[in-house]
PDB file of C-alpha atoms and ligand atoms in Angstrom:
ATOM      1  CA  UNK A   1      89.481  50.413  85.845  1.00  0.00           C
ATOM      2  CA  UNK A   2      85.854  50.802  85.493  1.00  0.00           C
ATOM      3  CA  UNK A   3      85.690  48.068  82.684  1.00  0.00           C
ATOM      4  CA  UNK A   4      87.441  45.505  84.546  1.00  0.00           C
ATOM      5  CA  UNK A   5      85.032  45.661  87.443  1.00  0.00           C
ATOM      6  CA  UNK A   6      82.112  45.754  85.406  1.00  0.00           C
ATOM      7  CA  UNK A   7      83.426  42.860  83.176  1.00  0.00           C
ATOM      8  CA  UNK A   8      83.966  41.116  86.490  1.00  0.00           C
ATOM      9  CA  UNK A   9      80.634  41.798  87.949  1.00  0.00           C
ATOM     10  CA  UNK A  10      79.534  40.734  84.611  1.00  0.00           C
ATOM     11  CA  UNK A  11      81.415  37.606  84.956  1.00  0.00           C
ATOM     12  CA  UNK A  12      80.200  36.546  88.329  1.00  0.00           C
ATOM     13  CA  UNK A  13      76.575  37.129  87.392  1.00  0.00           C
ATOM     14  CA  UNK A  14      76.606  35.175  84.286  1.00  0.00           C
ATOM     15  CA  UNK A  15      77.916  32.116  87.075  1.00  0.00           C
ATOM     16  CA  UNK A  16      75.151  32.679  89.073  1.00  0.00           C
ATOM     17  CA  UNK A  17      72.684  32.627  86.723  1.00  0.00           C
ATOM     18  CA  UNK A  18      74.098  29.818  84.299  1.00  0.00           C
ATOM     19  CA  UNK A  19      73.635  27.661  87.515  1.00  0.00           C
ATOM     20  CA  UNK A  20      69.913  28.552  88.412  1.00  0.00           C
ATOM     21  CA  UNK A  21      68.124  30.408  86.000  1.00  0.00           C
ATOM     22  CA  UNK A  22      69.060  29.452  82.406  1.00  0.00           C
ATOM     23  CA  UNK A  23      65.920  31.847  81.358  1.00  0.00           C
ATOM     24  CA  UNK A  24      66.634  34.365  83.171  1.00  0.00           C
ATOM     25  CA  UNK A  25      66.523  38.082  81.440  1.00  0.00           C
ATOM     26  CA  UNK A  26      70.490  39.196  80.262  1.00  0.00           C
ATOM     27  CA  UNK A  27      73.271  40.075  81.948  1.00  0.00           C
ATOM     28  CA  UNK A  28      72.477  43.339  84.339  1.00  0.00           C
ATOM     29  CA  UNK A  29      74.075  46.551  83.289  1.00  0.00           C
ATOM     30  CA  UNK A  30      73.362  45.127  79.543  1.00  0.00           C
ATOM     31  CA  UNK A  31      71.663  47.564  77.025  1.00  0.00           C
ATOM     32  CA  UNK A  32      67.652  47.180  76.746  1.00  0.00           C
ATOM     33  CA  UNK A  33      66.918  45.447  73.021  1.00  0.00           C
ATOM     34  CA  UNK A  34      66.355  48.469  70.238  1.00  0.00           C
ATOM     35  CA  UNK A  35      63.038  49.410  69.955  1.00  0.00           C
ATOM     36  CA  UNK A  36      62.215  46.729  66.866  1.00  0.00           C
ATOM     37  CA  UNK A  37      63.500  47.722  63.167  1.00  0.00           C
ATOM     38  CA  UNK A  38      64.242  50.876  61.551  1.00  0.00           C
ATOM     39  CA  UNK A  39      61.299  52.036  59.799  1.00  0.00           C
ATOM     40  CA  UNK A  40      61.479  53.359  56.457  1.00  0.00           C
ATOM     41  CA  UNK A  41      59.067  55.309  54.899  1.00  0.00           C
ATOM     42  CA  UNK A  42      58.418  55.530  51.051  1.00  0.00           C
ATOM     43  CA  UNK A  43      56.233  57.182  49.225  1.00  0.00           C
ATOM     44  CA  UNK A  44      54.824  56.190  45.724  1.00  0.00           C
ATOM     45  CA  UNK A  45      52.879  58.806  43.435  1.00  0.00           C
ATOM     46  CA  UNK A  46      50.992  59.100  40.658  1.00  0.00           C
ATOM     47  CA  UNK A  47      53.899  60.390  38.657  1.00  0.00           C
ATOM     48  CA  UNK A  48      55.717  57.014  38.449  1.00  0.00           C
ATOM     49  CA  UNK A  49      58.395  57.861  41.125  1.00  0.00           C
ATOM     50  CA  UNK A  50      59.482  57.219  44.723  1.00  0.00           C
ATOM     51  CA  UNK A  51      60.126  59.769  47.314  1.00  0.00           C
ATOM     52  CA  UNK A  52      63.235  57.674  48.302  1.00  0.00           C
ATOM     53  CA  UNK A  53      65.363  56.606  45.991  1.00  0.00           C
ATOM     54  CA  UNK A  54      68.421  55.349  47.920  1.00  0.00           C
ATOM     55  CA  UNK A  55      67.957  53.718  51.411  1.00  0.00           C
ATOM     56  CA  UNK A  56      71.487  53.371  53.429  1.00  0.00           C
ATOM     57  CA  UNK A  57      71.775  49.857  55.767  1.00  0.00           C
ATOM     58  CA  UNK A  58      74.018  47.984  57.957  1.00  0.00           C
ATOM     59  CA  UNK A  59      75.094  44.633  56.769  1.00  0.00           C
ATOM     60  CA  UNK A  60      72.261  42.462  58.977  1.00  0.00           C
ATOM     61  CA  UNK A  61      69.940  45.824  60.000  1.00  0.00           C
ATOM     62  CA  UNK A  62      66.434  44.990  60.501  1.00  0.00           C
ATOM     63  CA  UNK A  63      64.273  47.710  58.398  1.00  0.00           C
ATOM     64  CA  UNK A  64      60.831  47.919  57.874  1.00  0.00           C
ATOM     65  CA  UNK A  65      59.813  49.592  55.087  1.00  0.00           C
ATOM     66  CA  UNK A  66      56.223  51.102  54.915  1.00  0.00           C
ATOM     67  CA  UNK A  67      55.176  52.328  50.997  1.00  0.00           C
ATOM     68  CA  UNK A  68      52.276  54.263  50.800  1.00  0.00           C
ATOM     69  CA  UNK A  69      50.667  55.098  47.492  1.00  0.00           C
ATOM     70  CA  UNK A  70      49.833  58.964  47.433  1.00  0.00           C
ATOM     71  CA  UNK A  71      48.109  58.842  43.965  1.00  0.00           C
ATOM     72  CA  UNK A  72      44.369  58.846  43.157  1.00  0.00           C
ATOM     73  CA  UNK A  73      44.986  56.936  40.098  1.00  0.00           C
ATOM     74  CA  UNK A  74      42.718  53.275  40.162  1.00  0.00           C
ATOM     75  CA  UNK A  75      44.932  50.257  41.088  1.00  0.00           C
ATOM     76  CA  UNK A  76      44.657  48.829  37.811  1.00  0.00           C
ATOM     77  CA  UNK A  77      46.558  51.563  35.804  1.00  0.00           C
ATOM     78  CA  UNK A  78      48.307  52.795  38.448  1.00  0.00           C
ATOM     79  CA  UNK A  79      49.178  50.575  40.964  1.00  0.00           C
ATOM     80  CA  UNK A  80      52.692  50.722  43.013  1.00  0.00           C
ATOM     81  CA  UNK A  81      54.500  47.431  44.663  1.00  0.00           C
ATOM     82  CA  UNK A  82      58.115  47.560  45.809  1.00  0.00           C
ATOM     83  CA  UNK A  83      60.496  44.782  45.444  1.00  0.00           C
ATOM     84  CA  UNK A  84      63.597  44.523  46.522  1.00  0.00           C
ATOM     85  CA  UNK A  85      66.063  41.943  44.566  1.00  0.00           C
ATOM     86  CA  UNK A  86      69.083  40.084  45.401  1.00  0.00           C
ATOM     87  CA  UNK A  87      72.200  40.710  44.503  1.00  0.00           C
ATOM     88  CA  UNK A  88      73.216  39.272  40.851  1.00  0.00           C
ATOM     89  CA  UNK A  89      69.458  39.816  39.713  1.00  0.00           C
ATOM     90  CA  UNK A  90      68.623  41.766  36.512  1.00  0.00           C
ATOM     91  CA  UNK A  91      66.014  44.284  36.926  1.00  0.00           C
ATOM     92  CA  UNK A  92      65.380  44.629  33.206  1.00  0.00           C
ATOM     93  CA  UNK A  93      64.518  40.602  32.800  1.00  0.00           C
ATOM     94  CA  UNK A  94      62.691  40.859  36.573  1.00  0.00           C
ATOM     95  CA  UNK A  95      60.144  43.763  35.346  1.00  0.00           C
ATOM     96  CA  UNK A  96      60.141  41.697  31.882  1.00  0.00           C
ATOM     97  CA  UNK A  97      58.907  38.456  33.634  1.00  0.00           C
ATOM     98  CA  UNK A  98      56.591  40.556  35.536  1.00  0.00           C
ATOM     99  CA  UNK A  99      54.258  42.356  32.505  1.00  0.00           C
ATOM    100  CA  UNK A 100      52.834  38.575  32.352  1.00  0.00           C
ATOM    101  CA  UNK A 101      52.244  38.285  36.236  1.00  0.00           C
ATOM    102  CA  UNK A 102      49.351  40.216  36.342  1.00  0.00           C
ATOM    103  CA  UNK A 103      47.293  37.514  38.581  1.00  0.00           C
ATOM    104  CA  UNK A 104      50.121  37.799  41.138  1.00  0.00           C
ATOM    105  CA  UNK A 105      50.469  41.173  41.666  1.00  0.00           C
ATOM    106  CA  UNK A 106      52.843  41.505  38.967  1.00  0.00           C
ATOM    107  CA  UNK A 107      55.437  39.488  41.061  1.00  0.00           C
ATOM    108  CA  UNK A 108      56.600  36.616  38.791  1.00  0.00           C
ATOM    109  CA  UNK A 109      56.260  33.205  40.476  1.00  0.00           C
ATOM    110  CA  UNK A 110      59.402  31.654  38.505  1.00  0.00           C
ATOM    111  CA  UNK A 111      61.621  34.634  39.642  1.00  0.00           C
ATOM    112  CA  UNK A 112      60.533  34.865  43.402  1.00  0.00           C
ATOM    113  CA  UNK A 113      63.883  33.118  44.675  1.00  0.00           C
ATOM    114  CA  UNK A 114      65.486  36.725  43.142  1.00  0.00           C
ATOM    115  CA  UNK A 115      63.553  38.363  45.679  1.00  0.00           C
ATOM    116  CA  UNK A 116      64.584  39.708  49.040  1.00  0.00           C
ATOM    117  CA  UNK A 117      61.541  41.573  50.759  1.00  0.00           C
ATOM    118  CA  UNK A 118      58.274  43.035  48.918  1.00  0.00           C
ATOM    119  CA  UNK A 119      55.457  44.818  49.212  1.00  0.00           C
ATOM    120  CA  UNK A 120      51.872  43.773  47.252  1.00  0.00           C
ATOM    121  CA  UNK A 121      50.860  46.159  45.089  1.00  0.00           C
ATOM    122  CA  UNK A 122      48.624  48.982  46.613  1.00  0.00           C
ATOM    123  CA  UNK A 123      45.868  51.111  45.373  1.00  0.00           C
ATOM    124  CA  UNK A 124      45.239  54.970  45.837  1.00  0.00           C
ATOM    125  CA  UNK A 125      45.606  55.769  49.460  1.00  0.00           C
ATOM    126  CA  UNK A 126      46.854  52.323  50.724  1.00  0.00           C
ATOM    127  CA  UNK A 127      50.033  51.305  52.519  1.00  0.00           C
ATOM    128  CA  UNK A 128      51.687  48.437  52.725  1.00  0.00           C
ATOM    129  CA  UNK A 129      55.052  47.027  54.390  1.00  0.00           C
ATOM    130  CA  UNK A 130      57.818  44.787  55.193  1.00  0.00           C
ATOM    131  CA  UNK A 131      59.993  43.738  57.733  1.00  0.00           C
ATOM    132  CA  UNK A 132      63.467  42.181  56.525  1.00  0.00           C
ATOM    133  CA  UNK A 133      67.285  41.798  57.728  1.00  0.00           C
ATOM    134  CA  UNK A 134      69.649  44.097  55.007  1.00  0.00           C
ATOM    135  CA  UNK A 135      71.768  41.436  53.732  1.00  0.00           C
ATOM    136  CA  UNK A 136      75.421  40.488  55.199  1.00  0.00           C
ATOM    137  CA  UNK A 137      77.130  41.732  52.313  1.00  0.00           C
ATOM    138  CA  UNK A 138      78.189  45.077  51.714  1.00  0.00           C
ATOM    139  CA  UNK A 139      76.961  46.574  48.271  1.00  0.00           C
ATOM    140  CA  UNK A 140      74.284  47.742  46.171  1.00  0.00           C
ATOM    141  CA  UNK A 141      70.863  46.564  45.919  1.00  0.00           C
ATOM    142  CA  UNK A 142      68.076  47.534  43.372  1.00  0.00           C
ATOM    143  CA  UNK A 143      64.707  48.039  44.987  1.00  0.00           C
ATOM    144  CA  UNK A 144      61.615  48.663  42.634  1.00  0.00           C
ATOM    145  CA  UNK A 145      58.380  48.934  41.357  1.00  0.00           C
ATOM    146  CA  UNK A 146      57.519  46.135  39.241  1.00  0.00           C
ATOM    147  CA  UNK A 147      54.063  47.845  37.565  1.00  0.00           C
ATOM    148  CA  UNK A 148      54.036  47.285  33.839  1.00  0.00           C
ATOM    149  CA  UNK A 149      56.311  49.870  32.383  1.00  0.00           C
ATOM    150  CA  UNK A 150      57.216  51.634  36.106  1.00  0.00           C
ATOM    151  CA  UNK A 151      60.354  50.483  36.129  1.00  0.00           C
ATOM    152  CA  UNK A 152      61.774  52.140  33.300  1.00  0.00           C
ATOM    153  CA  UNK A 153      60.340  55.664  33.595  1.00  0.00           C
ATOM    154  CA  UNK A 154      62.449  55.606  36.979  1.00  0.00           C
ATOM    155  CA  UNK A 155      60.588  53.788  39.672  1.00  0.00           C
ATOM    156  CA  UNK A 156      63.172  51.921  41.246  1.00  0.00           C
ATOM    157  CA  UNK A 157      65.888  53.311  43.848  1.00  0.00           C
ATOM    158  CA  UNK A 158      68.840  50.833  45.718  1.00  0.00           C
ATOM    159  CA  UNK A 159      69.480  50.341  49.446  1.00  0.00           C
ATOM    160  CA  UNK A 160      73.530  50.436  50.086  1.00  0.00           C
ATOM    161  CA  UNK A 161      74.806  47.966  52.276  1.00  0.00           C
ATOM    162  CA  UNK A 162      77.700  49.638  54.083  1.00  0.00           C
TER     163      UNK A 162
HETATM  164 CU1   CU B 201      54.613  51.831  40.291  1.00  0.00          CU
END
């Protein structure tokens, strides 16, 4: 009973204000937006590894991840990105590609349409992040770091689309 009034009410507010305010805020009784994307927070090290290895999304969540490189190691030796790829892109050729991208942050310019959200490569101490919709499909995705040779000591982890 308490549906069909509200759904009524509903109804004879959205007349109202289709007629005189087209901008006006929504619908009352409506929930208040979420407070902005899910924030994610990864950690990269010194020893080649994230702290998260598996992130789990809706199909279409909005997540901001924040990486933050823990390690004292110099950017040039050690630096951390993360990158996370499309589905039906091969992480062995992407990390391949990206050993000669050193001028871009070892993101490969020819392989950037593989690329769903990323974060620059940081130095010791400095964070980074990214703000992106989880895709609409439901499945696997590889997320990594894309630091000469990072990759395949175990730097990578995969959000799950579910
Ligand atoms: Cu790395």
């Amino acid at each position: 009973m308490k549906s069909i009034f509200v759904a009524s009410f509903l109804v004879a507010a959205g007349l109202l204000a289709g007629c005189s305010k087209p901008e006006s805020a929504p619908a009352a009784g409506a929930a208040a937006p979420a407070g902005g994307p899910r924030v994610v927070n990864i950690q990269a090290s010194d020893t080649m590894k994230y702290d998260v290895a598996s992130i789990e999304a809706k199909p279409g969540e909005e997540i901001k991840v924040v990486l933050t490189n823990a390690g004292t190691q110099p950017k040039e030796v050690m630096g951390h990105n993360w990158v996370l790829l499309k589905a039906g892109s091969d992480p062995a050729a992407f990390v391949a590609a990206a050993v000669g991208a050193k001028d871009t942050g070892y993101i490969p310019a020819s392989l950037q349409d593989q690329i769903i959200a990323h974060i620059d490569q940081l130095g010791p101490k400095q964070s980074g992040e990214v703000t992106f919709k989880a895709p609409s499909a439901p499945g696997e995705y590889q997320f990594l770091c894309s630091f000469p040779a990072h990759y395949l000591v175990g730097m990578k982890g995969i959000l799950v689309v579910k």
